[in-house]
Coordinates of C-alpha atoms in Angstrom, one line a residue:
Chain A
X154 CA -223.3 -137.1 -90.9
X155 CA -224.3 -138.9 -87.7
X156 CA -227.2 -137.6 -85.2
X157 CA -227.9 -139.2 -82.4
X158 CA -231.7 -139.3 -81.4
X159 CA -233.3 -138.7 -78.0
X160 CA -236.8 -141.0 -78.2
X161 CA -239.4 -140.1 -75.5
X162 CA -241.3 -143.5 -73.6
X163 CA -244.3 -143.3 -76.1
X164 CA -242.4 -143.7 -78.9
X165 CA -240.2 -146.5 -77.7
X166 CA -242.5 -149.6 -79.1
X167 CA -241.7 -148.2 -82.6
X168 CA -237.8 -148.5 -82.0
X169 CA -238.1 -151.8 -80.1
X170 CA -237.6 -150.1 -76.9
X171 CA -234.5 -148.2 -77.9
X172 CA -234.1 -144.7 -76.0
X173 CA -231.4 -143.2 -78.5
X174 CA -230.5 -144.2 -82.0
X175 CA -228.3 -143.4 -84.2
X176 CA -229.0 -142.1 -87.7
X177 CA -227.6 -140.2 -90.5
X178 CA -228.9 -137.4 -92.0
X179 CA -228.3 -132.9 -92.8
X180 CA -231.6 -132.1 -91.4
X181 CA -234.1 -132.7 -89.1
X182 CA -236.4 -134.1 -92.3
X183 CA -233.7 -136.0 -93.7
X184 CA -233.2 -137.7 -89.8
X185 CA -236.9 -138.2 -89.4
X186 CA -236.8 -139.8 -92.9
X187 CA -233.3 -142.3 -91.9
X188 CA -235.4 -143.0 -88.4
X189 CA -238.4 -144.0 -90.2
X190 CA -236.5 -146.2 -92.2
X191 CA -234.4 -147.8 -89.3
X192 CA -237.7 -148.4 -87.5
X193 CA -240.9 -148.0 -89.9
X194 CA -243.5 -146.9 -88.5
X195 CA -241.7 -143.6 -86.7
X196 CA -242.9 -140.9 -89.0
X197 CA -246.5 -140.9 -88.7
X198 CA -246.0 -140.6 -85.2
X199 CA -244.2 -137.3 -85.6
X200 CA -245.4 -135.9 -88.6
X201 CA -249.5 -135.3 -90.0
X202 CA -251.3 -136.3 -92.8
X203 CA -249.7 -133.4 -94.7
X204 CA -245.9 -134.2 -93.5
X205 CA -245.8 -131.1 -90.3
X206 CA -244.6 -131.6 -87.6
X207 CA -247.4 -132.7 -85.0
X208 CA -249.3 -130.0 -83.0
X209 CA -247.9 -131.9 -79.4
X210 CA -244.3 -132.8 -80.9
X211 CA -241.5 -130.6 -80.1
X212 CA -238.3 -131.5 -82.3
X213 CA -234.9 -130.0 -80.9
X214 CA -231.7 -130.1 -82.4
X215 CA -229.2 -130.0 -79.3
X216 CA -231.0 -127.1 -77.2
X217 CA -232.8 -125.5 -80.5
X218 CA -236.5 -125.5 -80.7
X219 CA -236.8 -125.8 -84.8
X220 CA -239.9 -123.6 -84.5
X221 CA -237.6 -121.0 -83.8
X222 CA -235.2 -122.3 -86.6
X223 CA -235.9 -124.0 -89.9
X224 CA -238.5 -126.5 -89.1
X225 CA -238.4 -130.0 -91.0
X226 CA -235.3 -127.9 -92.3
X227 CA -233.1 -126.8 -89.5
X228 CA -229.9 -128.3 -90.0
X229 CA -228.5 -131.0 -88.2
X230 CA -224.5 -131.0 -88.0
X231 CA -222.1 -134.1 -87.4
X232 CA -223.1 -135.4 -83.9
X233 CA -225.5 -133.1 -82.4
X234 CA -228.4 -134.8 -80.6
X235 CA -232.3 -134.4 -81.8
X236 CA -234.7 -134.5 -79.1
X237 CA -238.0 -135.2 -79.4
X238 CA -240.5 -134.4 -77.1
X239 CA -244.2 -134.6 -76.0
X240 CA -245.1 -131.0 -75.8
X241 CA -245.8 -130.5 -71.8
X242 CA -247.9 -127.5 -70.4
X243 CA -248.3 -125.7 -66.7
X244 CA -247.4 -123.2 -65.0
Chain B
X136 CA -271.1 -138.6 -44.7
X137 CA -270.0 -137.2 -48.2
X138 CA -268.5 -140.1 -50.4
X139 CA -267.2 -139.3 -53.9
X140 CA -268.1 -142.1 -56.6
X141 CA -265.7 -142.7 -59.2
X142 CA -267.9 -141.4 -62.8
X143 CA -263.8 -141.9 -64.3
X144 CA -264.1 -144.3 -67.3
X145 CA -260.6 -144.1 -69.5
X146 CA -258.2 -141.6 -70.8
X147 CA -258.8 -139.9 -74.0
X148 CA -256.2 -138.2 -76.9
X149 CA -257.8 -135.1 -77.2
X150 CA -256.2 -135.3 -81.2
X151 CA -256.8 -138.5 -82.6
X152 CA -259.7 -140.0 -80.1
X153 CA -258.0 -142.7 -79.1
X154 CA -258.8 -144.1 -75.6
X155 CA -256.3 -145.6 -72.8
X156 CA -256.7 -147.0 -69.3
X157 CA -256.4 -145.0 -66.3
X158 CA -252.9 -144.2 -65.5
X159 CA -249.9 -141.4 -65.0
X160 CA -249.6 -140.7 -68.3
X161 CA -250.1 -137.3 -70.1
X162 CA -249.9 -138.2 -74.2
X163 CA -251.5 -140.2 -76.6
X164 CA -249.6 -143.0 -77.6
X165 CA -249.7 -142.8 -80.9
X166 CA -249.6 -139.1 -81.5
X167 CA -248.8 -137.2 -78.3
X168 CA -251.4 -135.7 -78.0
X169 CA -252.7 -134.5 -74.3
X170 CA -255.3 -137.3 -72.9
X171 CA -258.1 -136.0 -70.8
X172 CA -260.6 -138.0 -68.6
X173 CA -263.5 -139.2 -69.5
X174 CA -266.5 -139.5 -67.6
X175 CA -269.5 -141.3 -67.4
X176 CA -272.1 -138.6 -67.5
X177 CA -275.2 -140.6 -68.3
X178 CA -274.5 -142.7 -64.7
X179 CA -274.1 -138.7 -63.4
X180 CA -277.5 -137.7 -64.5
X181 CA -280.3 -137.1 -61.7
X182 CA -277.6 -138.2 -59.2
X183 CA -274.9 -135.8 -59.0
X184 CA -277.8 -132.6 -57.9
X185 CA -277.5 -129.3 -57.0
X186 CA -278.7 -130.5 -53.0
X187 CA -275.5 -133.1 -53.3
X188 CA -273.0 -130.6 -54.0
X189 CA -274.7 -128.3 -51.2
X190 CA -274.1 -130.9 -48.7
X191 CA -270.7 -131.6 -49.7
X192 CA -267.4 -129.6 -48.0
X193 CA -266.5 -125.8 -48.3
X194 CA -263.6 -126.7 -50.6
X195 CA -263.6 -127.6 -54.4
X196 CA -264.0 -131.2 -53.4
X197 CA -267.9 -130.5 -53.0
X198 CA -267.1 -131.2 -57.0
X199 CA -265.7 -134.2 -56.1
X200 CA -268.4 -136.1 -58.4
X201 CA -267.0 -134.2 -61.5
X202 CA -263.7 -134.7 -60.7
X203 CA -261.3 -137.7 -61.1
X204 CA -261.9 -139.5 -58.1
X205 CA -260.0 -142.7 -59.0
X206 CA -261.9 -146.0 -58.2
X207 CA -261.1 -148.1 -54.9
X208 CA -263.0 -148.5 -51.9
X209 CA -264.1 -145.2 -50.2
X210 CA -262.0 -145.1 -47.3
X211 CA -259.2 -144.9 -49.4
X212 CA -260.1 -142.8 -51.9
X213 CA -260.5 -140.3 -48.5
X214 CA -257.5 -141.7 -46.9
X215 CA -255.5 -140.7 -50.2
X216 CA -256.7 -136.9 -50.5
X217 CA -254.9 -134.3 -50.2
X218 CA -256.6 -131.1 -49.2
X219 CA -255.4 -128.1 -47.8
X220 CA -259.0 -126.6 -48.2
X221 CA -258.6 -125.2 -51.4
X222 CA -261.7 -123.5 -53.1
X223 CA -264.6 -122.4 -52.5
X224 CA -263.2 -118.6 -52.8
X225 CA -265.3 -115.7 -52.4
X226 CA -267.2 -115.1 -55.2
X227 CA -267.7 -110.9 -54.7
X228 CA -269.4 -107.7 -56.5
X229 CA -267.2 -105.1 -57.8
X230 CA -269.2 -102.3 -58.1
X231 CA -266.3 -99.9 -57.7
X232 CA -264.3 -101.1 -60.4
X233 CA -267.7 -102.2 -62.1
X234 CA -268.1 -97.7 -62.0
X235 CA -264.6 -97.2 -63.1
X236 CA -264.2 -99.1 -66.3
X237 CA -267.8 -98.9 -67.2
X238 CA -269.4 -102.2 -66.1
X239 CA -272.6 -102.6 -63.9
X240 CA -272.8 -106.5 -62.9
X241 CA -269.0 -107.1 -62.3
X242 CA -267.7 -109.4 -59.9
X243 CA -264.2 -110.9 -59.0
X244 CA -263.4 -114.4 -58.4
X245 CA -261.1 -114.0 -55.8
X246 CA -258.4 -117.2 -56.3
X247 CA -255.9 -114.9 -53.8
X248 CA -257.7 -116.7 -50.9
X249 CA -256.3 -120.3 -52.1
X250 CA -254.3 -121.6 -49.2
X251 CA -251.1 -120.7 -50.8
X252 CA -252.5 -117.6 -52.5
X253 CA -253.1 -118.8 -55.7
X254 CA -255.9 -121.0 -57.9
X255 CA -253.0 -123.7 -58.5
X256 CA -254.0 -125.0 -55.0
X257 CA -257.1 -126.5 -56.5
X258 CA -255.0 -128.4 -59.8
X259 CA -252.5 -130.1 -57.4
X260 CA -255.1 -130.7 -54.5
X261 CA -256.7 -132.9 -57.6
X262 CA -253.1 -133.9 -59.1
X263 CA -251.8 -135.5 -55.8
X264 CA -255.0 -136.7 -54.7
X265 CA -255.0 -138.9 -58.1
X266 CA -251.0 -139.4 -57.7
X267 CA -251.1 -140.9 -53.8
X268 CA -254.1 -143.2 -55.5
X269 CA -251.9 -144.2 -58.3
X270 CA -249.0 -145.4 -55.8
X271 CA -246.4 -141.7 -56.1
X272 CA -244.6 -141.1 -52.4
X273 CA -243.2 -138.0 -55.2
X274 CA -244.6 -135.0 -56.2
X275 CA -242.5 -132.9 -58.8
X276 CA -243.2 -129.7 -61.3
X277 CA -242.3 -127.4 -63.4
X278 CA -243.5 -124.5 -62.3
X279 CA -243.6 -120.4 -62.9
X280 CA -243.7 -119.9 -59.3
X281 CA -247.0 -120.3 -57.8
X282 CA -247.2 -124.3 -59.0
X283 CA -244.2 -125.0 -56.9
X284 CA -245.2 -123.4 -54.1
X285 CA -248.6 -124.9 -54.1
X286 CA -246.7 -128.4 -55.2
X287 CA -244.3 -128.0 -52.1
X288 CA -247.2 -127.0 -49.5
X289 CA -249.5 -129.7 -50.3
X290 CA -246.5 -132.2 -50.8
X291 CA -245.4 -131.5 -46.9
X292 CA -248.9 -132.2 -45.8
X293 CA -249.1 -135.5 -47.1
X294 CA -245.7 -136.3 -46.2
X295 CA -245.0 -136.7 -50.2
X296 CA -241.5 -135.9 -51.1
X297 CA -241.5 -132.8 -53.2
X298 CA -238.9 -132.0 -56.1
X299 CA -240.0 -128.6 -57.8
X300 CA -238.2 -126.9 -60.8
X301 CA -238.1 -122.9 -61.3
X302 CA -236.9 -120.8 -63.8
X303 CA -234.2 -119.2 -61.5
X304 CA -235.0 -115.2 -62.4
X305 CA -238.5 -115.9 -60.5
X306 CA -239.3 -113.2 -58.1
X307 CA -237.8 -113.4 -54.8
X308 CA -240.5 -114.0 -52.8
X309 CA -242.0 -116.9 -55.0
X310 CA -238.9 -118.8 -54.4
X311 CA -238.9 -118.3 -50.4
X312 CA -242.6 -119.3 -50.0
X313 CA -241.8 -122.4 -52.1
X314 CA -238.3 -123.1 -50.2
X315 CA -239.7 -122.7 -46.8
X316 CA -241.5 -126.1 -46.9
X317 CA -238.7 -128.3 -47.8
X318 CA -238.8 -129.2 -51.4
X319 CA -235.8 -129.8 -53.2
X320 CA -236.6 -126.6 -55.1
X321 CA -234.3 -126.7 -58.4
X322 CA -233.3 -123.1 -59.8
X323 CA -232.5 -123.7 -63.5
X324 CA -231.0 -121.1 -65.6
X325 CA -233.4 -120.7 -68.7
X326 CA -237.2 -119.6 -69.3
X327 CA -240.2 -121.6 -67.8
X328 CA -240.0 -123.8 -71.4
X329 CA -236.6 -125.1 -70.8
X330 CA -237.5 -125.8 -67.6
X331 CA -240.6 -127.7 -69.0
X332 CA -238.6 -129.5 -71.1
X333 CA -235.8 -130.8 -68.5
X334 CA -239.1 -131.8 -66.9
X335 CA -240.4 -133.4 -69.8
X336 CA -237.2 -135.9 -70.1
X337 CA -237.4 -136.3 -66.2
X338 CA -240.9 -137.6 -66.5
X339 CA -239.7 -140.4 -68.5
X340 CA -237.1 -141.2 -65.9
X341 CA -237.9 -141.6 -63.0
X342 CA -241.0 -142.4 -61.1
X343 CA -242.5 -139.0 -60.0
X344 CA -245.5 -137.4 -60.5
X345 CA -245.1 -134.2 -62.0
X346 CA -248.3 -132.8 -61.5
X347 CA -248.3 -131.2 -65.3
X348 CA -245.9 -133.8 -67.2
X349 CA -247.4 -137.4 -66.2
X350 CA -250.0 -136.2 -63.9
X351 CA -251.5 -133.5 -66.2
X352 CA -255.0 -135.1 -67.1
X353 CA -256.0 -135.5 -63.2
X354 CA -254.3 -132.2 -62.2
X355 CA -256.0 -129.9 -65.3
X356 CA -259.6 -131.0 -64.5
X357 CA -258.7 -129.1 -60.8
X358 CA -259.4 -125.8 -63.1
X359 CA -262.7 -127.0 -63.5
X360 CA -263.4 -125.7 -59.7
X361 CA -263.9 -122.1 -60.8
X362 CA -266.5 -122.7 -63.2
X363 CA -268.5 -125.1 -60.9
X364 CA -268.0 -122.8 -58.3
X365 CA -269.1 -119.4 -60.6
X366 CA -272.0 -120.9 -61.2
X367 CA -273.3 -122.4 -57.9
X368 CA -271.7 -118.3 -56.1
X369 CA -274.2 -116.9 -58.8
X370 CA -277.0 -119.2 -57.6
X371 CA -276.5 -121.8 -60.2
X372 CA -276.8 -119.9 -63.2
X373 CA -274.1 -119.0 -65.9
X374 CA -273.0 -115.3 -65.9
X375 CA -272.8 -113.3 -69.4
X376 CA -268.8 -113.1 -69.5
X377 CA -265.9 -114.7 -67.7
X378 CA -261.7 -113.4 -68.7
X379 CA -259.7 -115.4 -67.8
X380 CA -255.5 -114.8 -67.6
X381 CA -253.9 -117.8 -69.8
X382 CA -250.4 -119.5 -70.1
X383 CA -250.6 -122.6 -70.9
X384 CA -254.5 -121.8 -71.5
X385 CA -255.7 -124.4 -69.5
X386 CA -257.6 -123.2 -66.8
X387 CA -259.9 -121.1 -69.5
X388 CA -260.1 -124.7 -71.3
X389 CA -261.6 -125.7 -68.0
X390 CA -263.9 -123.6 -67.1
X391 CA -265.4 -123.5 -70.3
X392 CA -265.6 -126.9 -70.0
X393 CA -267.3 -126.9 -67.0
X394 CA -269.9 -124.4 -68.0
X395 CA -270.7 -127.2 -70.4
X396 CA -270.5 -130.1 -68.3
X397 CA -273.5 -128.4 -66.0
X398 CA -275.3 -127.5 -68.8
X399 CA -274.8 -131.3 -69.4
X400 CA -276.1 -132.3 -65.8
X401 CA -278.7 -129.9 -66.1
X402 CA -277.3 -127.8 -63.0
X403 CA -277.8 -124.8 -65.2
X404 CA -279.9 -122.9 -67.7
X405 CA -278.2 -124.4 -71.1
X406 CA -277.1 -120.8 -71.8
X407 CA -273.9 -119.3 -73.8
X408 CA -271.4 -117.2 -71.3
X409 CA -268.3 -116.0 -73.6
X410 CA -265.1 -116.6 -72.0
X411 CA -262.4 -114.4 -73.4
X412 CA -258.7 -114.7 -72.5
X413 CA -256.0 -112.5 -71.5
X414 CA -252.1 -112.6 -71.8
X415 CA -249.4 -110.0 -71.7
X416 CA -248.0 -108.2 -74.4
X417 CA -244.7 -109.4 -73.6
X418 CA -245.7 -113.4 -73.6
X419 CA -248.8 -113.6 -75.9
X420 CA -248.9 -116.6 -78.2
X421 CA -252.3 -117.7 -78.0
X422 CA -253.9 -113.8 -78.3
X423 CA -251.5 -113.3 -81.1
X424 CA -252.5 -116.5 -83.1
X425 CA -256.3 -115.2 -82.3
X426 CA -255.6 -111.6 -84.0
X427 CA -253.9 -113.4 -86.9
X428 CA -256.8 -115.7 -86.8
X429 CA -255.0 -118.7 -87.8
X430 CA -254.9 -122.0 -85.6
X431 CA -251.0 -121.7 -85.2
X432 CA -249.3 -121.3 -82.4
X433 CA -245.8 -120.2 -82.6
X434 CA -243.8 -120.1 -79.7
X435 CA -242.5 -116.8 -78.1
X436 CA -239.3 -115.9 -75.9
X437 CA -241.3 -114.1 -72.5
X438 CA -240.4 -110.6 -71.7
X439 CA -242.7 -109.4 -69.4
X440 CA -243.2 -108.7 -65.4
X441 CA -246.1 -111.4 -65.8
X442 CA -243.6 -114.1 -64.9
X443 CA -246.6 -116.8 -63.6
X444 CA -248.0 -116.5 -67.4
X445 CA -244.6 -116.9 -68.9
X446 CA -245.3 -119.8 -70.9
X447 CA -243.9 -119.2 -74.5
X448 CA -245.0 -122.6 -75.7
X449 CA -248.6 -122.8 -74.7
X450 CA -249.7 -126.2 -74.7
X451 CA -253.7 -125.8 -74.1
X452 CA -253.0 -122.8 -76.1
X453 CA -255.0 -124.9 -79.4
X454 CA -257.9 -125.5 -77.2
X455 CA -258.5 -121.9 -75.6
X456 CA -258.8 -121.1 -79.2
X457 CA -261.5 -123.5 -79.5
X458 CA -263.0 -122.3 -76.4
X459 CA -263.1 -118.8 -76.7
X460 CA -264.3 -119.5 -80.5
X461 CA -267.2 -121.9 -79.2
X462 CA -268.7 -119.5 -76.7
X463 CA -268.1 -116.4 -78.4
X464 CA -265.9 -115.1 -75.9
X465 CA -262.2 -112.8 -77.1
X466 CA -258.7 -112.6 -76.6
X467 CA -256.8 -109.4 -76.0
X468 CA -253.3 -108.6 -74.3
X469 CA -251.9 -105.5 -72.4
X470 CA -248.2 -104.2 -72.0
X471 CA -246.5 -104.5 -68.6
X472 CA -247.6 -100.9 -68.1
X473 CA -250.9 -101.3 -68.2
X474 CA -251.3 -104.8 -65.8
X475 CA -249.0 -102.6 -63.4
X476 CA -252.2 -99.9 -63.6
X477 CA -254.5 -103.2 -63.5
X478 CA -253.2 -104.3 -60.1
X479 CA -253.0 -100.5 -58.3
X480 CA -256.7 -100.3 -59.5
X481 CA -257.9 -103.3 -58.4
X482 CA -256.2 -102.9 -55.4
X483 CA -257.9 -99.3 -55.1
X484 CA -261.3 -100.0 -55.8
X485 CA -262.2 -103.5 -54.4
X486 CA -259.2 -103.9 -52.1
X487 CA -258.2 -107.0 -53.7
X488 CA -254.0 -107.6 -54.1
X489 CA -253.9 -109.6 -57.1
X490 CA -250.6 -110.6 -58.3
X491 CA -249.2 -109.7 -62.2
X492 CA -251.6 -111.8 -63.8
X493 CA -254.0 -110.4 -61.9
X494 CA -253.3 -107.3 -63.7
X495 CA -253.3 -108.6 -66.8
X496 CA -257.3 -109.9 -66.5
X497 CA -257.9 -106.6 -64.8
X498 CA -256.3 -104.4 -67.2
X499 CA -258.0 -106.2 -70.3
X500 CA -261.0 -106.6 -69.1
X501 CA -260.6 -102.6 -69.0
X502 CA -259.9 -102.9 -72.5
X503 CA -262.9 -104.8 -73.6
X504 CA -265.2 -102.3 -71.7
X505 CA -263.8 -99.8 -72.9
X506 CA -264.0 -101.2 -76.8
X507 CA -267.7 -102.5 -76.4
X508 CA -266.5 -106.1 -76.6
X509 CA -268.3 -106.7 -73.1
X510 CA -271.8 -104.8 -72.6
X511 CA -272.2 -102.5 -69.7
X512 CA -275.0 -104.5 -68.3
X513 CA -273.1 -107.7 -68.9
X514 CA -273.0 -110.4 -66.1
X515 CA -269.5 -110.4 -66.0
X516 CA -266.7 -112.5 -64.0
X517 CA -263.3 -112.2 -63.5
X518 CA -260.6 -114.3 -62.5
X519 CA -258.3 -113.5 -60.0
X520 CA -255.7 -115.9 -60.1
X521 CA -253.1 -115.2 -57.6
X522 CA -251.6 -113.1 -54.5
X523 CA -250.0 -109.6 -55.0
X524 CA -247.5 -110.4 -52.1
X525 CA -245.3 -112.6 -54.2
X526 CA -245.1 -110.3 -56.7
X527 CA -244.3 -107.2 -55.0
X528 CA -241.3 -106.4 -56.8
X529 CA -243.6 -105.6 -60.0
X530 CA -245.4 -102.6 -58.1
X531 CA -242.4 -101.8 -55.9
X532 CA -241.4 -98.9 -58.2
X533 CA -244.4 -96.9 -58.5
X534 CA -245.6 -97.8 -54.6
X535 CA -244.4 -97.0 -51.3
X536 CA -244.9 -94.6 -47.9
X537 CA -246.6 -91.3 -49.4
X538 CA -244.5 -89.7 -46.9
X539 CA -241.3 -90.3 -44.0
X540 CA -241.3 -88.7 -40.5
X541 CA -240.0 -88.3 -37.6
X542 CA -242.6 -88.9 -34.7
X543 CA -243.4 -85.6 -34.4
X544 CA -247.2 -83.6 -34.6
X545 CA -246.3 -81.1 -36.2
X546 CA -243.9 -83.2 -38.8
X547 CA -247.0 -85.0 -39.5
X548 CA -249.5 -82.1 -39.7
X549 CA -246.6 -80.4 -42.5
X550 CA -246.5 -83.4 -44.4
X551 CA -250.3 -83.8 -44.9
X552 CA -250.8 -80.0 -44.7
X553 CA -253.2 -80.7 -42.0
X554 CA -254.6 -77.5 -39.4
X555 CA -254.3 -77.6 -36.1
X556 CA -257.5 -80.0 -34.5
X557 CA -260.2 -78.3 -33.0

């Protein structure tokens, strides 16, 4: 199971300037997991001290926000696209 | 001559603490969180007066000192503003509405009087002042409505190119008074957050400024303008209680945070004014994490006539809970029934128009009167945020001619059951 994933500027030195990358994995925890080990370094840039998801990262899963799904464990099928995205305010 | 001094000394992650140089960037590095600027407040001290700020322009650049003024020679920190004489709004007593909801010092900020009839004037005023000085020629947003106008105005006065995004079900009027300036105005099918987060991948993209994406730190500290200018309107002193309408939250960040940067200065008596926050019903994410009275925010789907606070994914939303927890201030929301009562009684009593979220500060600040939450003999501001004319359609049912005639005396004398004059 192949996702690809979206990787905003900031995050770019951890995947050697890479904006996508290709990684395997059922959920978005598993995919965070397979990204951290493609690039080390990736997770703590995503998740806390106690393994959430950031307070200013916003994880989607083609247009899903997981809040409004399973979190860490919203599904990821065969070829969808997780985005990942400095949270942005206005208005 | 008035010259503004740079006090700007980094950029700061408002998370983890860490500090970067001066630039268009809106997250922390290392763990995207917002940055916000930092000042130099001990070189401020004994310079930036009360007398300095008197002597400075009727707009909110009299703040320039407390605002980020990006270093370069002076000539071209003028040459690169962009002001459409934004601020300074009347500051008024509201003793009628004060008498109707039970409140004797009341008094509205009027942000309606903004050039383009709203307080966003004064964030991108700031935002593409900093932008021109950081090299843009293009100003972008994401916007509810009254950001992209604002964005598109002050854009076609500095002869910036202007590319605005709107959530397409915006109210009519909202998108005319943005279009008729020029912008490529964008109409995207989806709420204000998908719109944010098209925005949020554009950012990385292409070199715009997007007054909230990239721009965000220089553009939020325009919000600051209602606090400094509360407080100089009430002769440099701190009123008991300011509400505040929120969507993302930041402008009540701000002017809490200015209330404490004059305290700082020593502009004002250090005391504690509670700013409380208002939201509708139908898009309330921050006053719903304050009744649960956790620190989570979970996103909400908006449904509600308060399209300009529309923001289901509130990203100041963290720190207005701070704020309103550090100066003792509440939260409290009303349905769209009630802000469409908040803007007829405004209207009615002070003859003020204030747009939706007008009605929502109005109509909770009724609330808190009526619950006790603010005294009656509370000092008390509130913010009026925006224009009723580009909101029409949310009073259109309810309004309209009380009656239709021909041009006829005794049509007219019928409909108003009116005697013959003496």
């Amino acid at each position: 199971m192949t996702a690809t994933v979206r990787i905003p500027t900031p995050l770019r030195s951890a995947t050697g300037g890479a904006a996508t990358v290709a990684v395997d994995g059922t959920t978005v925890g598993e995919v965070v997991r397979s990204l951290d080990a493609a690039h080390p370094g990736v997770a703590e840039r995503i998740l806390d001290d106690n393994g959430r998801v950031r307070r200013f990262v916003n994880v989607f899963v083609d247009d899903e926000d997981i809040r409004f799904a399973g979190g860490l464990e919203t599904a990821v099928p065969d070829g969808a696209t997780v985005s990942i995205i400095p949270a942005v305010a206005g208005g | 001559m008035f010259l503004p001094v740079t006090y700007v000394q980094a950029l700061q992650c408002r998370e983890c603490g860490r500090r970067v140089d001066v630039a268009a960037t809106h997250a922390c590095g290392f763990c995207f969180g917002p940055l916000e600027v930092v000042y130099d407040y001990d070189a401020m001290r004994g310079v930036v007066t009360r007398e300095r700020i008197a002597a400075g322009p009727p707009t909110l650049w009299r703040y320039a000192d407390l605002l980020p003024v990006l270093d370069g020679p002076a000539d071209a920190r003028d040459a690169a503003r962009v002001d459409l004489g934004a601020g300074f709004t009347p500051l008024v007593p509201a003793p009628r509405l004060g008498a109707t909801i039970g409140l004797d010092d009341l008094w509205i900020k009027n942000d309606t009087l903004n050039p383009t009839g709203a307080f966003k004037d004064r964030v991108v005023s700031v935002a593409l002042t900093a932008a021109r000085r950081l090299g843009f020629d293009t100003a972008a947003c994401a916007s509810t409505g009254n950001l992209a106008q604002s964005v598109a105005a002050h854009a076609a006065a500095s002869g910036m190119r202007a590319i605005v995004l709107v959530p397409s079900d915006l109210e009519q009027a909202k998108i005319l008074a943005t279009a008729v300036y020029g912008p490529t105005l964008v109409a995207v099918k989806g709420t204000y957050d998908d719109v944010n987060r098209l925005c949020g991948e554009l950012a990385d993209a292409y070199g715009w400024a997007f007054v909230n994406v990239n721009v965000r730190p220089f553009y939020a500290e325009g919000s600051k303008t209602i606090g400094f200018e509360i407080a100089e309107q009430l002769g440099w002193r701190l009123p008991d209680q300011v509400v505040a309408p929120m969507a993302s939250g930041a402008m009540l960040v701000k002017i809490e945070k200015a209330f404490r940067e004059l305290i700082n200065l020593e502009l004002v008596d250090d005391r504690t004014c509670r700013v409380s926050g208002a939201q509708a019903s139908g898009c309330s994410p921050i006053t719903a994490a304050y009744k649960r009275g956790g620190d989570a925010i979970l996103p909400v789907r908006p449904d509600t006539i308060a399209k300009s606070l529309a923001i289901g994914d509130p990203a100041d939303g963290y720190y207005a809970l701070e704020a309103v927890d550090r100066s003792g201030g509440v939260m409290e929301d009303v349905s769209d029934p009630e802000i469409i009562d908040g803007i007829k009684l405004l209207a009615r009593t002070e003859g003020i128009f204030g747009e939706t979220a007008a009605g929502v500060t109005i109509a909770v600040l009724h609330k808190l009167a009526a619950q006790g939450r603010i005294g009656r003999g509370d000092r008390t501001v509130a913010v009026i945020s925006g224009t009723g004319l580009k909101t029409t359609d949310a009073v259109a049912p309810t309004v309209g001619p009380t009656f239709e005639i021909t041009a006829s005396l005794d049509e007219f004398q019928a409909a108003l059951s009116l005697q013959e004059p003496a």
